[in-house]
Coordinates of C-alpha atoms in Angstrom, one line a residue:
Chain A
M2 CA -39.6 107.7 144.8
F3 CA -38.9 105.3 147.4
E4 CA -36.9 102.9 145.4
Y5 CA -34.9 105.2 144.0
R6 CA -33.8 106.6 147.3
M7 CA -33.8 103.2 148.3
T8 CA -31.0 102.3 145.3
E9 CA -28.8 105.6 145.4
I10 CA -28.2 105.0 149.6
K11 CA -27.1 101.5 148.3
N12 CA -24.7 103.3 146.1
D13 CA -23.6 106.1 148.5
Q14 CA -22.5 103.2 150.5
K15 CA -20.7 101.4 147.7
L16 CA -19.0 104.2 147.3
V17 CA -17.9 104.6 151.2
K18 CA -16.9 101.3 151.8
E19 CA -14.7 101.9 148.7
F20 CA -13.3 105.2 150.2
I21 CA -12.8 103.8 153.6
S22 CA -10.9 100.8 151.8
G23 CA -8.1 103.3 150.5
N24 CA -10.1 103.9 146.6
E25 CA -9.7 107.8 146.8
S26 CA -11.7 107.9 143.4
A27 CA -14.4 106.6 144.8
F28 CA -14.7 109.8 147.0
N29 CA -14.7 112.5 144.0
R30 CA -17.8 109.8 142.7
L31 CA -19.3 110.4 146.1
A32 CA -18.6 114.4 145.9
K33 CA -19.5 114.8 142.1
R34 CA -23.4 113.2 143.3
Y35 CA -24.1 115.5 146.0
Q36 CA -22.0 118.4 144.8
E37 CA -25.0 120.5 143.2
K38 CA -27.0 119.3 146.2
I39 CA -25.1 121.2 148.9
Y40 CA -24.2 124.1 146.2
W41 CA -27.6 124.9 146.4
H42 CA -28.8 124.6 149.2
A43 CA -26.3 126.5 150.7
R44 CA -26.8 129.5 147.9
R45 CA -30.4 129.2 148.7
M46 CA -29.5 129.5 152.2
T47 CA -26.9 132.5 152.2
G48 CA -28.0 134.0 149.1
N49 CA -24.7 133.8 147.5
H50 CA -21.7 132.1 144.9
L51 CA -19.1 133.0 147.5
D52 CA -20.6 131.7 150.7
A53 CA -22.6 128.6 149.0
D54 CA -19.0 128.1 147.5
D55 CA -17.0 128.6 150.8
I56 CA -19.6 126.1 151.9
V57 CA -19.1 123.0 149.6
Q58 CA -15.5 123.0 149.9
Q59 CA -15.8 123.1 153.8
V60 CA -18.4 120.1 153.7
L61 CA -16.3 118.4 151.3
L62 CA -13.8 118.9 153.9
V63 CA -15.6 117.6 156.8
M64 CA -16.9 114.6 154.2
Y65 CA -13.4 113.8 153.5
K66 CA -12.5 113.7 157.2
K67 CA -14.8 111.9 158.4
L68 CA -16.2 109.5 156.4
K69 CA -14.0 106.9 157.1
T70 CA -15.6 107.1 160.5
F71 CA -18.9 106.7 159.3
N72 CA -21.4 103.9 161.2
F73 CA -24.1 103.8 158.9
D74 CA -26.7 104.6 161.5
S75 CA -28.1 106.8 158.9
S76 CA -28.0 107.8 155.0
I77 CA -24.9 109.5 153.4
Y78 CA -27.3 111.9 151.7
T79 CA -29.0 113.1 154.9
W80 CA -25.7 113.5 157.0
I81 CA -24.1 115.2 153.7
Y82 CA -27.5 117.6 154.2
K83 CA -26.7 117.9 158.2
I84 CA -23.8 119.1 157.8
T85 CA -24.9 121.1 155.1
S86 CA -27.5 122.8 156.8
T87 CA -24.8 123.4 160.2
R88 CA -22.4 125.1 158.5
S89 CA -24.5 127.4 155.9
L90 CA -26.5 127.8 159.4
N91 CA -23.0 128.8 161.3
L92 CA -22.0 130.8 158.3
I93 CA -25.6 133.3 158.0
K94 CA -24.8 133.8 162.1
R95 CA -20.8 134.5 161.7
N96 CA -22.0 137.2 158.5
K97 CA -24.5 138.6 161.2
L98 CA -22.5 139.1 163.5
R99 CA -19.4 140.8 161.3
S100 CA -22.1 143.0 160.3
F101 CA -23.0 143.7 163.5
I102 CA -19.4 144.3 164.5
S103 CA -18.4 145.5 161.7
I104 CA -15.3 144.0 161.3
D105 CA -15.2 144.1 157.2
N106 CA -17.5 145.1 155.0
I107 CA -18.4 141.0 154.2
I108 CA -21.9 141.1 153.2
E109 CA -21.5 144.6 151.2
T110 CA -18.8 142.2 149.8
R111 CA -20.3 139.1 148.9
V112 CA -24.0 141.2 147.7
T113 CA -21.9 142.9 145.1
A114 CA -19.7 140.1 144.2
K115 CA -20.1 139.8 140.2
E116 CA -18.4 135.9 140.6
D117 CA -21.3 134.0 139.7
I118 CA -22.3 130.9 138.0
I119 CA -25.2 131.8 136.3
S120 CA -24.5 134.4 133.3
D121 CA -28.2 134.2 131.5
L122 CA -29.3 137.3 132.2
E123 CA -33.5 136.1 132.6
T124 CA -32.3 133.3 134.4
K125 CA -30.2 135.7 137.0
E126 CA -32.6 137.7 137.3
R127 CA -35.5 134.8 138.4
L128 CA -33.0 133.7 140.7
E129 CA -32.1 137.2 142.4
K130 CA -35.8 137.7 143.0
V131 CA -36.3 134.1 144.7
E132 CA -32.9 134.6 147.5
R133 CA -33.9 137.9 147.8
L134 CA -37.0 137.1 149.3
L135 CA -35.6 133.7 150.7
Q136 CA -33.4 136.3 152.9
R137 CA -36.1 138.2 153.9
I138 CA -37.3 134.9 155.9
S139 CA -35.5 134.1 159.1
P140 CA -32.7 131.6 159.3
K141 CA -34.7 129.1 160.5
Q142 CA -38.1 129.1 158.4
R143 CA -35.7 129.3 155.6
E144 CA -34.5 126.3 156.1
V145 CA -37.7 124.0 156.6
F146 CA -39.0 125.9 153.5
I147 CA -35.9 124.8 151.5
F148 CA -35.8 121.2 152.7
R149 CA -38.8 121.0 151.7
K150 CA -39.4 123.5 148.7
F151 CA -36.0 122.4 146.5
D152 CA -34.5 119.7 148.3
E153 CA -37.9 117.6 148.5
L154 CA -37.0 116.2 152.0
S155 CA -40.1 114.6 153.9
Y156 CA -40.5 116.1 157.3
E157 CA -39.5 113.4 159.2
E158 CA -36.4 113.2 156.9
I159 CA -35.3 117.4 157.9
S160 CA -36.0 116.2 161.7
G161 CA -33.6 113.7 161.6
I162 CA -31.2 116.0 160.0
T163 CA -32.2 119.6 162.0
G164 CA -33.3 117.6 165.6
K165 CA -36.2 119.4 165.5
S166 CA -39.7 118.2 166.2
I167 CA -41.8 117.6 163.2
G168 CA -44.5 119.7 164.9
A169 CA -42.0 122.5 164.9
L170 CA -40.6 122.2 161.4
K171 CA -43.9 122.5 159.8
A172 CA -45.0 125.3 162.0
N173 CA -41.5 127.5 160.7
Y174 CA -42.9 125.6 157.1
F175 CA -46.6 127.5 157.5
H176 CA -44.4 131.1 158.8
A177 CA -42.0 130.9 156.0
F178 CA -44.8 129.9 153.0
N179 CA -47.6 133.1 154.9
K180 CA -44.3 135.4 155.0
L181 CA -43.4 134.9 151.4
K182 CA -47.3 135.2 150.4
E183 CA -47.4 138.9 152.1
L184 CA -43.6 139.6 151.1
I185 CA -44.5 138.6 147.2
K186 CA -48.4 140.9 147.5
N187 CA -46.5 143.6 148.1
E188 CA -43.9 143.4 145.5
Chain B
M12 CA -54.4 135.8 158.5
N13 CA -56.9 133.7 157.2
K14 CA -59.3 131.0 158.0
Y15 CA -58.5 128.8 155.2
D16 CA -54.3 129.9 155.2
E17 CA -53.5 126.9 157.4
L18 CA -55.3 124.7 154.7
I19 CA -54.4 125.7 151.5
I20 CA -50.3 125.5 152.6
K21 CA -51.1 122.0 153.4
Y22 CA -52.8 121.6 150.0
F23 CA -49.7 123.1 148.4
D24 CA -47.2 121.0 150.7
E25 CA -49.3 117.7 149.9
Q26 CA -49.9 117.5 153.4
L27 CA -54.1 116.8 152.5
S28 CA -55.3 113.2 152.1
V29 CA -56.6 112.1 149.2
D30 CA -59.9 112.4 150.6
E31 CA -59.3 116.3 151.9
R32 CA -57.4 117.2 148.6
K33 CA -60.6 116.2 146.4
E34 CA -63.6 117.9 149.0
F35 CA -60.7 121.6 149.4
E36 CA -60.5 121.4 145.5
H37 CA -64.1 120.7 145.2
E38 CA -64.8 123.9 148.0
L39 CA -62.5 125.8 145.3
E40 CA -64.8 125.8 142.7
I41 CA -67.6 126.8 144.4
N42 CA -66.2 129.1 147.3
A43 CA -65.2 132.8 145.8
E44 CA -63.4 133.7 149.3
L45 CA -61.2 130.6 149.5
K46 CA -60.7 131.2 145.7
D47 CA -58.9 134.7 146.5
A48 CA -57.2 133.3 148.9
F49 CA -55.6 130.7 147.0
K50 CA -54.6 132.7 144.3
N51 CA -52.1 134.9 146.4
Y52 CA -50.6 131.4 148.1
K53 CA -50.5 130.4 144.2
K54 CA -47.9 133.0 143.4
V55 CA -45.4 131.5 145.7
N56 CA -45.5 128.2 144.9
E57 CA -45.3 128.9 141.6
R58 CA -42.2 131.4 142.5
F59 CA -40.3 128.5 144.1
S60 CA -41.5 125.3 142.4
T61 CA -39.8 126.8 139.2
K62 CA -36.7 124.1 139.0
D63 CA -35.8 124.6 135.4
F64 CA -34.1 128.1 136.7
L65 CA -31.0 126.5 137.3
L66 CA -29.6 126.9 133.7
T67 CA -26.1 127.2 135.3
N68 CA -22.4 127.3 133.7
Q69 CA -21.3 123.2 134.5
D70 CA -17.8 124.1 134.4
Y71 CA -18.2 125.8 138.0
F72 CA -19.8 121.6 139.2
N73 CA -17.1 120.2 137.0
E74 CA -13.6 121.8 139.1
I75 CA -14.8 121.3 142.6
V76 CA -13.8 118.6 143.0
S77 CA -10.8 119.1 141.8
R78 CA -10.1 122.3 143.4
F79 CA -11.1 120.5 146.5
R80 CA -8.1 118.2 146.2
Q81 CA -5.5 120.9 145.7
K82 CA -7.2 122.5 148.7
L83 CA -6.0 119.2 150.8
D84 CA -3.0 119.2 149.4
K85 CA -2.2 122.2 150.4
E86 CA -3.7 122.1 153.8
S87 CA -1.5 118.9 154.4
Y88 CA 1.8 121.1 154.3
V89 CA 0.9 123.1 157.3
S90 CA 2.6 122.9 160.0
P91 CA 1.8 121.7 163.2
V92 CA 3.2 124.8 164.8
R93 CA 1.7 127.0 162.8
K94 CA -1.8 125.2 163.4
I95 CA -1.4 126.3 167.0
G96 CA -0.8 129.6 165.6
F97 CA -3.5 129.8 164.0
T98 CA -5.9 128.1 166.6
F99 CA -4.8 130.8 168.9
A100 CA -5.7 133.7 166.3
A101 CA -8.8 132.3 165.9
I102 CA -9.4 132.4 169.5
L103 CA -8.1 135.7 169.5
L104 CA -10.8 136.8 167.1
I105 CA -13.9 135.4 168.2
I106 CA -13.0 137.5 172.0
S107 CA -12.3 140.5 169.8
S108 CA -15.7 139.4 168.4
Y109 CA -16.8 139.0 171.9
L110 CA -15.6 142.4 173.3
L111 CA -16.4 144.5 170.3
F112 CA -19.9 143.3 170.0
Q113 CA -20.1 144.3 173.9
N114 CA -19.3 147.5 172.7
Y115 CA -22.1 147.6 170.3
F116 CA -24.5 148.0 172.9
F117 CA -22.2 150.0 175.4
N118 CA -20.1 152.8 174.3
Q119 CA -20.3 154.7 176.9
G120 CA -17.5 154.3 178.9
V121 CA -18.4 151.6 181.2
T122 CA -15.7 149.6 182.1
N123 CA -16.9 146.1 183.4
Y124 CA -19.3 144.3 181.0
S125 CA -21.0 140.7 181.1
I126 CA -23.4 139.2 179.5
E127 CA -26.3 139.6 182.3
S128 CA -25.0 143.4 182.2
I129 CA -26.3 143.7 178.3
T130 CA -28.9 141.2 178.4
D131 CA -30.6 143.4 181.6
N132 CA -30.5 146.3 179.1
L133 CA -32.2 144.8 175.7
S134 CA -35.9 145.1 174.9
E135 CA -37.5 141.7 173.9
K136 CA -37.4 142.3 170.5
E137 CA -33.5 143.2 170.4
M138 CA -33.2 139.7 173.3
N139 CA -34.7 138.0 170.2
E140 CA -32.5 139.3 167.2
L141 CA -29.5 138.6 169.7
A142 CA -30.8 135.0 170.4
D143 CA -31.3 134.4 166.5
Y144 CA -27.9 136.0 165.8
I145 CA -25.4 134.1 168.3
S146 CA -26.4 130.4 169.3
D147 CA -25.5 129.1 172.6
D148 CA -22.4 126.9 170.8
F149 CA -20.7 130.3 170.2
W150 CA -20.5 131.1 173.4
N151 CA -20.4 128.2 175.2
P152 CA -17.1 126.6 174.4
I153 CA -15.0 130.4 175.2
S154 CA -16.6 130.2 178.3
G155 CA -17.4 127.0 179.2
G156 CA -19.5 127.8 182.1
E157 CA -17.6 130.7 183.2
K158 CA -17.2 134.3 182.5
L159 CA -14.5 135.5 179.9
P160 CA -12.1 137.3 180.9
I161 CA -13.5 141.1 181.9
L162 CA -11.0 143.8 180.1
E163 CA -10.8 146.8 182.7
E164 CA -10.3 148.9 179.9
T165 CA -12.0 148.9 176.4
D166 CA -8.6 148.4 174.3
L167 CA -10.3 146.6 170.9
S168 CA -7.6 146.5 169.0
L169 CA -5.9 143.1 168.6
E170 CA -2.7 143.6 170.1
G171 CA -5.1 144.8 172.9
V172 CA -6.8 141.7 173.5
I173 CA -3.3 139.7 173.4
A174 CA -1.7 142.0 176.0
N175 CA -4.9 141.6 178.4
V176 CA -5.4 137.8 177.5
S177 CA -3.3 135.7 179.5
I178 CA -1.2 132.3 178.3
E179 CA -3.0 130.0 180.6
E180 CA -6.3 131.4 179.6
G181 CA -5.6 130.7 176.2
V182 CA -4.2 127.3 176.7
K183 CA -7.9 126.4 178.2
I184 CA -10.1 128.2 175.8
L185 CA -8.1 126.6 173.2
S186 CA -8.8 123.1 175.2
D187 CA -12.4 123.7 175.0
Y188 CA -12.0 123.3 171.3
Q189 CA -12.0 121.5 168.3
I190 CA -9.4 122.9 165.8
N191 CA -11.0 122.6 162.6
D192 CA -13.9 124.5 163.8
L193 CA -11.4 127.2 165.3
Y194 CA -9.8 127.4 162.0
S195 CA -12.9 128.2 159.6
L196 CA -13.8 130.7 161.5
A197 CA -11.6 133.2 160.1
N198 CA -10.3 133.6 156.8
E199 CA -7.3 133.4 155.5
D200 CA -5.9 136.9 155.9
E201 CA -7.2 137.7 158.8
L202 CA -5.2 134.2 160.3
E203 CA -2.1 135.3 158.7
I204 CA -2.5 138.8 160.6
A205 CA -3.3 137.4 163.8
Y206 CA -0.6 134.8 163.5
N207 CA 1.6 137.9 163.0
E208 CA 0.6 139.0 166.1
I209 CA 1.1 135.9 168.1
L210 CA 4.3 135.6 167.0
Q211 CA 5.4 138.4 168.3
K212 CA 4.2 137.8 171.8
G213 CA 5.9 134.4 172.4
F214 CA 2.5 132.6 172.8
I215 CA 3.7 129.3 170.1
K216 CA 6.6 129.2 171.9
E217 CA 5.2 128.9 175.5
V218 CA 2.2 126.3 174.5
I219 CA 5.2 123.5 172.2
K220 CA 7.1 124.1 175.9

């Protein structure tokens, strides 16, 4: 796992350097490498396809504009996760705020949106169940849970991304797991 | 809360050492109470560890980058003047949100509001919810440590907000923000409406003087 990640980091660095030196297709390759990770993190955080799609486009835009000043202090993948995480949390806050002040019916629109990338009914139902459960835990707990369970990041990596202490992250993960257990029990 | 909760979660989270893991698995075989508690957590682990459920339409992923490139090309045609207009539109939408949010708590004809007066009237639960929903970075860039202009009337329409925010205040607020952050706060339709309102008020003309 460690060796695999090191190889990925080196490949990423190579692509970034190519992009900085003017090779636009290097950016496309980097984007393709991370687009699914970005999408699924955002999708699990927000619970719907349209918001996740918005976030993917936003993250790519930030990557495109900021990569040229990337100083390699951290790895590209943690940097991309950092942008994805911030954008996801901001969008969740914005949607909450909108639902409070009723600027529009964004939440309803998002939930009932028919557009999705999953056509298989059984898969869709399973995913919806998972999404519904995840939406019932707080965004902070949800974030740690997703990073651990789906993105398979270590607490050290998550700490580097979120800026939170490992102790706080473990506590959030514990509460998330515990709450999900109760929710599944009461289904 | 069960006394085994932490141990079970650590087990699934792979936070136990090899020895601790062996000991836990041995205990699991002989301890009925642990076994019972373990069953419930196992369901969580099973529900969320299914990775093969992501049978997705790959067309979507194949088009992400080309859609991004199209957007990028389109964005490069936005004139600086229009960007400034959009930025003001975004600022005004934020201010509108702030005012509307105040009104959510106080709609009984109170004319002067402050953040303190809102928080003083909230229960602890509401305070926690508020803290969860609105981060410091939402308020701080706007106020810059100072209070937002307080409106004497509760005119919460976009026109009302524009009428009550001076150009100097608008410019001050603008200087505290990253243009792209503001630009991403509202959707294009909202920005377009606000932008048209601003054009009528002559904000842009004042800013680019």
